[in-house]
Amino acid sequence: LASSSEVYQTPNKIPTNEKEMLKVPDVYNPRYSYGSGKIISELLSIQYGKKFFSKLIIFRPHNIYSEDMGNEHVIPQFIKNIKKSKNGYFKIKGSGQEIRSFMHIDDFMQAFSLIFNKGKHMEIYNLGTEEKIRIIDLARLILKKMGKKLRIKKTNMFHGNTSIRCPNIKKIKKLGFRQKVKLNRGIDLIVKNQKRKIKKVQFKWTKQLLRNYLKEAAILPPSTVSTAPVVFFEIAKWKNALATSSAFTSSNSKFPFI
């Protein structure tokens, strides 16, 4: 199940481990709707999975990034805003003192492969890195990599954003995870790949094909494959990022998504 770091909202402890309390501070604030949905999906999966799933693994990604991730995410959004700037500055939301940790798509695929093959039934795993950076420093790093000299204009942050998010990743480290793409190199890769056309891979995965794959992978017991009402995996959200990952496009890939 693809959950999210958003379920932690404002965590009590940094780095944040998987036992952190999940929170919905204000049901009327649309900013919390995404995290709320993820909490609900975790609850449904766990309660349904206790009875019907032979293997259920929940993972909570922390700021995954890639050259083709989509402009709703901070790194590609910064690059887009810098490219479009015509008045000597570009905008960032918040004070710039907010802290995040980012994970390159290749490291994500390494971690995903580990939990897929070695993860335990009914376990929850943070997927991310412990490499923290202030948003203002991230903006400056991207400007430097792009060879641009622009002023950074700070704007109001959405009400409900947390000031810091960094995962405790001891559990995936025990499975063998090691960060290979540091943020500095990851930004280099993105900026370079933005300059050339990336061939997008079309994903064609019918419900039946997905069910067959899950059955072969022993994620669902044979008796429930045909009756399981829903499979919680956000293929659509990740498809563009996964298409550019070397882990997915290599000839030795174990993942039959492409």
Coordinates of C-alpha atoms in Angstrom, one line a residue:
L1 CA 0.0 0.0 0.0
A2 CA 1.4 3.4 -1.0
S3 CA 0.7 5.7 1.9
S4 CA 2.5 9.0 2.6
S5 CA 4.7 10.9 5.0
E6 CA 1.7 13.3 5.2
V7 CA 0.0 10.9 7.7
Y8 CA 2.5 12.2 10.4
Q9 CA 1.5 15.9 9.8
T10 CA 3.5 17.7 12.5
P11 CA 5.5 14.8 14.1
N12 CA 6.5 14.8 17.8
K13 CA 9.9 13.4 17.1
I14 CA 12.6 14.0 14.4
P15 CA 13.7 11.8 12.7
T16 CA 10.2 10.3 12.7
N17 CA 9.8 6.5 12.9
E18 CA 6.8 4.4 11.9
K19 CA 5.3 4.3 15.4
E20 CA 4.6 8.1 15.3
M21 CA 1.0 9.0 16.0
L22 CA -1.1 9.7 12.8
K23 CA -2.9 13.0 12.9
V24 CA -5.7 15.0 11.3
P25 CA -5.5 18.4 13.1
D26 CA -8.5 20.0 11.4
V27 CA -11.1 18.1 9.3
Y28 CA -12.2 21.4 7.8
N29 CA -8.8 22.3 6.4
P30 CA -8.4 20.9 2.8
R31 CA -4.6 20.8 3.3
Y32 CA -5.1 17.8 5.5
S33 CA -7.4 15.9 3.1
Y34 CA -4.6 14.0 1.4
G35 CA -3.0 12.7 4.6
S36 CA -6.5 11.9 5.9
G37 CA -7.2 9.8 2.9
K38 CA -3.9 7.9 3.4
I39 CA -4.8 7.2 7.0
I40 CA -8.1 5.8 6.0
S41 CA -6.5 3.6 3.3
E42 CA -4.1 2.3 5.9
L43 CA -6.9 1.4 8.3
L44 CA -8.9 -0.3 5.6
S45 CA -5.9 -2.2 4.3
I46 CA -4.9 -3.4 7.8
Q47 CA -8.3 -4.5 8.9
Y48 CA -9.1 -6.2 5.6
G49 CA -5.6 -7.6 5.3
K50 CA -5.8 -9.4 8.6
K51 CA -8.3 -11.7 7.2
F52 CA -7.8 -11.9 3.5
F53 CA -4.2 -10.9 2.6
S54 CA -1.3 -13.3 2.9
K55 CA 1.1 -10.4 2.7
L56 CA 0.4 -6.7 3.2
I57 CA 3.2 -4.1 3.3
I58 CA 2.6 -0.4 3.8
F59 CA 5.2 2.1 2.8
R60 CA 5.3 5.9 3.5
P61 CA 7.4 7.7 0.9
H62 CA 9.1 11.0 1.9
N63 CA 9.5 13.5 -0.9
I64 CA 10.5 11.3 -3.8
Y65 CA 11.8 13.3 -6.8
S66 CA 12.7 12.7 -10.4
E67 CA 13.2 14.6 -13.6
D68 CA 9.7 13.6 -14.8
M69 CA 7.8 13.6 -11.5
G70 CA 5.4 16.4 -12.2
N71 CA 5.2 20.1 -11.3
E72 CA 3.2 19.7 -8.2
H73 CA 6.3 18.6 -6.4
V74 CA 8.8 21.1 -5.0
I75 CA 12.0 20.3 -7.0
P76 CA 10.4 20.2 -10.5
Q77 CA 8.2 23.2 -9.5
F78 CA 11.3 25.2 -8.6
I79 CA 12.9 24.3 -11.9
K80 CA 9.8 25.3 -13.8
N81 CA 9.4 28.6 -11.9
I82 CA 13.1 29.4 -12.5
K83 CA 12.7 28.8 -16.2
K84 CA 9.6 31.0 -16.5
S85 CA 11.1 33.9 -14.5
K86 CA 11.2 37.1 -16.5
N87 CA 11.5 39.7 -13.7
G88 CA 14.7 38.7 -11.9
Y89 CA 13.2 36.6 -9.1
F90 CA 11.2 33.4 -8.5
K91 CA 8.8 32.6 -5.8
I92 CA 8.9 30.0 -3.0
K93 CA 6.2 29.3 -0.5
G94 CA 7.0 29.8 3.1
S95 CA 9.9 31.4 4.9
G96 CA 12.5 29.0 3.3
Q97 CA 13.4 27.7 6.8
E98 CA 11.2 24.7 6.4
I99 CA 13.3 21.5 6.4
R100 CA 12.7 18.4 4.2
S101 CA 14.6 15.3 3.2
F102 CA 14.4 14.1 -0.4
M103 CA 14.8 10.7 -2.0
H104 CA 15.8 10.2 -5.7
I105 CA 13.7 7.8 -7.7
D106 CA 16.6 5.3 -8.1
D107 CA 16.9 5.1 -4.3
F108 CA 13.2 4.8 -4.0
M109 CA 13.2 1.8 -6.3
Q110 CA 16.1 0.2 -4.4
A111 CA 14.1 0.6 -1.2
F112 CA 10.8 -0.5 -2.8
S113 CA 12.6 -3.7 -4.1
L114 CA 13.8 -4.4 -0.6
I115 CA 10.5 -4.2 1.1
F116 CA 8.8 -6.0 -1.8
N117 CA 11.2 -9.0 -1.5
K118 CA 12.2 -8.9 2.2
G119 CA 9.4 -6.9 3.9
K120 CA 7.3 -8.6 6.5
H121 CA 3.5 -9.1 6.5
M122 CA 1.6 -6.2 8.2
E123 CA 4.7 -4.1 8.5
I124 CA 5.0 -0.4 7.8
Y125 CA 8.2 1.1 6.3
N126 CA 9.3 4.7 5.9
L127 CA 11.0 5.2 2.5
G128 CA 13.2 8.2 2.4
T129 CA 16.7 9.5 3.4
E130 CA 18.1 11.2 6.4
E131 CA 19.8 14.0 4.3
K132 CA 18.0 17.1 5.5
I133 CA 18.0 20.5 3.7
R134 CA 16.2 23.9 4.3
I135 CA 14.0 24.9 1.4
I136 CA 15.8 28.1 0.9
D137 CA 19.1 26.2 0.5
L138 CA 17.4 23.8 -1.9
A139 CA 16.3 26.8 -4.0
R140 CA 19.8 28.2 -4.0
L141 CA 21.3 24.8 -5.0
I142 CA 18.9 24.5 -8.0
L143 CA 19.7 28.1 -9.1
K144 CA 23.4 27.2 -9.0
K145 CA 23.0 24.0 -10.9
M146 CA 20.9 25.8 -13.6
G147 CA 23.4 28.7 -13.8
K148 CA 20.8 31.3 -12.9
K149 CA 21.1 34.4 -10.8
L150 CA 17.7 35.2 -9.4
R151 CA 16.3 36.7 -6.3
I152 CA 14.2 34.4 -4.2
K153 CA 10.8 35.9 -3.2
K154 CA 9.1 34.3 -0.2
T155 CA 5.3 34.0 -0.2
N156 CA 2.8 32.8 2.4
M157 CA 2.8 29.1 3.1
F158 CA -0.5 27.1 3.0
H159 CA -2.0 26.9 6.5
G160 CA -1.3 23.4 7.9
N161 CA 2.2 22.8 6.4
T162 CA 4.7 21.3 8.8
S163 CA 8.0 23.0 9.4
I164 CA 10.2 19.9 9.3
R165 CA 9.8 16.4 7.9
C166 CA 12.6 13.8 8.1
P167 CA 12.1 10.0 8.4
N168 CA 13.8 7.5 10.7
I169 CA 14.8 4.8 8.2
K170 CA 16.3 2.2 10.5
K171 CA 13.8 -0.4 9.3
I172 CA 14.8 -0.2 5.6
K173 CA 18.5 0.0 6.5
K174 CA 18.1 -3.4 8.2
L175 CA 16.8 -4.8 5.0
G176 CA 20.0 -3.5 3.2
F177 CA 19.1 0.0 2.0
R178 CA 21.9 2.5 1.4
Q179 CA 21.4 5.9 -0.2
K180 CA 23.2 6.0 -3.5
V181 CA 22.1 9.3 -5.0
K182 CA 22.8 12.3 -2.8
L183 CA 20.7 15.4 -3.3
N184 CA 23.5 17.3 -5.0
R185 CA 24.0 14.6 -7.6
G186 CA 20.2 14.1 -7.9
I187 CA 19.7 17.8 -8.8
D188 CA 22.5 17.5 -11.4
L189 CA 20.7 14.5 -13.0
I190 CA 17.4 16.4 -13.1
V191 CA 18.8 19.6 -14.6
K192 CA 20.7 17.7 -17.3
N193 CA 17.7 15.5 -18.2
Q194 CA 15.4 18.5 -18.4
K195 CA 17.5 19.7 -21.3
R196 CA 16.7 16.6 -23.4
K197 CA 13.5 14.9 -24.4
I198 CA 12.6 12.0 -22.3
K199 CA 10.6 9.2 -24.1
K200 CA 7.6 8.5 -21.9
V201 CA 6.6 4.9 -21.4
Q202 CA 3.0 4.1 -21.7
F203 CA 1.6 1.9 -19.0
K204 CA -1.0 -0.6 -19.9
W205 CA -2.1 -2.6 -17.0
T206 CA -5.6 -4.0 -16.8
K207 CA -7.3 -5.0 -13.6
Q208 CA -7.0 -8.7 -14.6
L209 CA -3.3 -8.4 -15.3
L210 CA -2.8 -6.7 -12.0
R211 CA -4.7 -9.4 -10.2
N212 CA -2.7 -12.1 -12.0
Y213 CA 0.6 -10.4 -11.1
L214 CA -0.5 -10.0 -7.4
K215 CA -1.5 -13.7 -7.3
E216 CA 1.9 -14.8 -8.8
A217 CA 3.7 -12.5 -6.3
A218 CA 1.8 -14.1 -3.5
I219 CA 0.5 -10.8 -2.3
L220 CA -3.1 -12.0 -2.4
P221 CA -4.1 -15.6 -1.6
P222 CA -5.7 -17.3 -4.6
S223 CA -9.1 -17.6 -2.9
T224 CA -9.4 -13.8 -2.6
V225 CA -7.8 -12.6 -5.9
S226 CA -11.1 -12.5 -7.8
T227 CA -13.1 -11.0 -4.9
A228 CA -10.8 -8.4 -3.5
P229 CA -12.7 -5.1 -4.0
V230 CA -9.7 -2.9 -4.3
V231 CA -5.9 -3.0 -4.6
F232 CA -4.2 -0.1 -2.9
F233 CA -1.3 0.9 -5.2
E234 CA -0.9 4.3 -6.8
I235 CA 0.5 3.3 -10.2
A236 CA -0.8 6.4 -11.9
K237 CA 0.8 8.7 -9.5
W238 CA 4.3 7.2 -9.8
K239 CA 4.2 6.2 -13.5
N240 CA 6.1 9.2 -14.9
A241 CA 8.8 9.1 -12.2
L242 CA 9.2 5.3 -12.5
A243 CA 9.6 5.6 -16.3
T244 CA 12.8 7.5 -15.9
S245 CA 14.3 5.4 -13.1
S246 CA 17.2 3.3 -14.1
A247 CA 15.9 0.6 -11.7
F248 CA 12.8 0.3 -13.9
T249 CA 14.4 0.6 -17.3
S250 CA 17.3 -1.7 -16.9
S251 CA 17.2 -5.1 -18.7
N252 CA 17.6 -6.8 -15.3
S253 CA 14.5 -5.2 -13.8
K254 CA 12.3 -7.6 -11.8
F255 CA 9.3 -5.3 -12.1
P256 CA 7.0 -6.1 -15.0
F257 CA 5.4 -2.6 -15.1
I258 CA 6.9 -1.6 -18.4

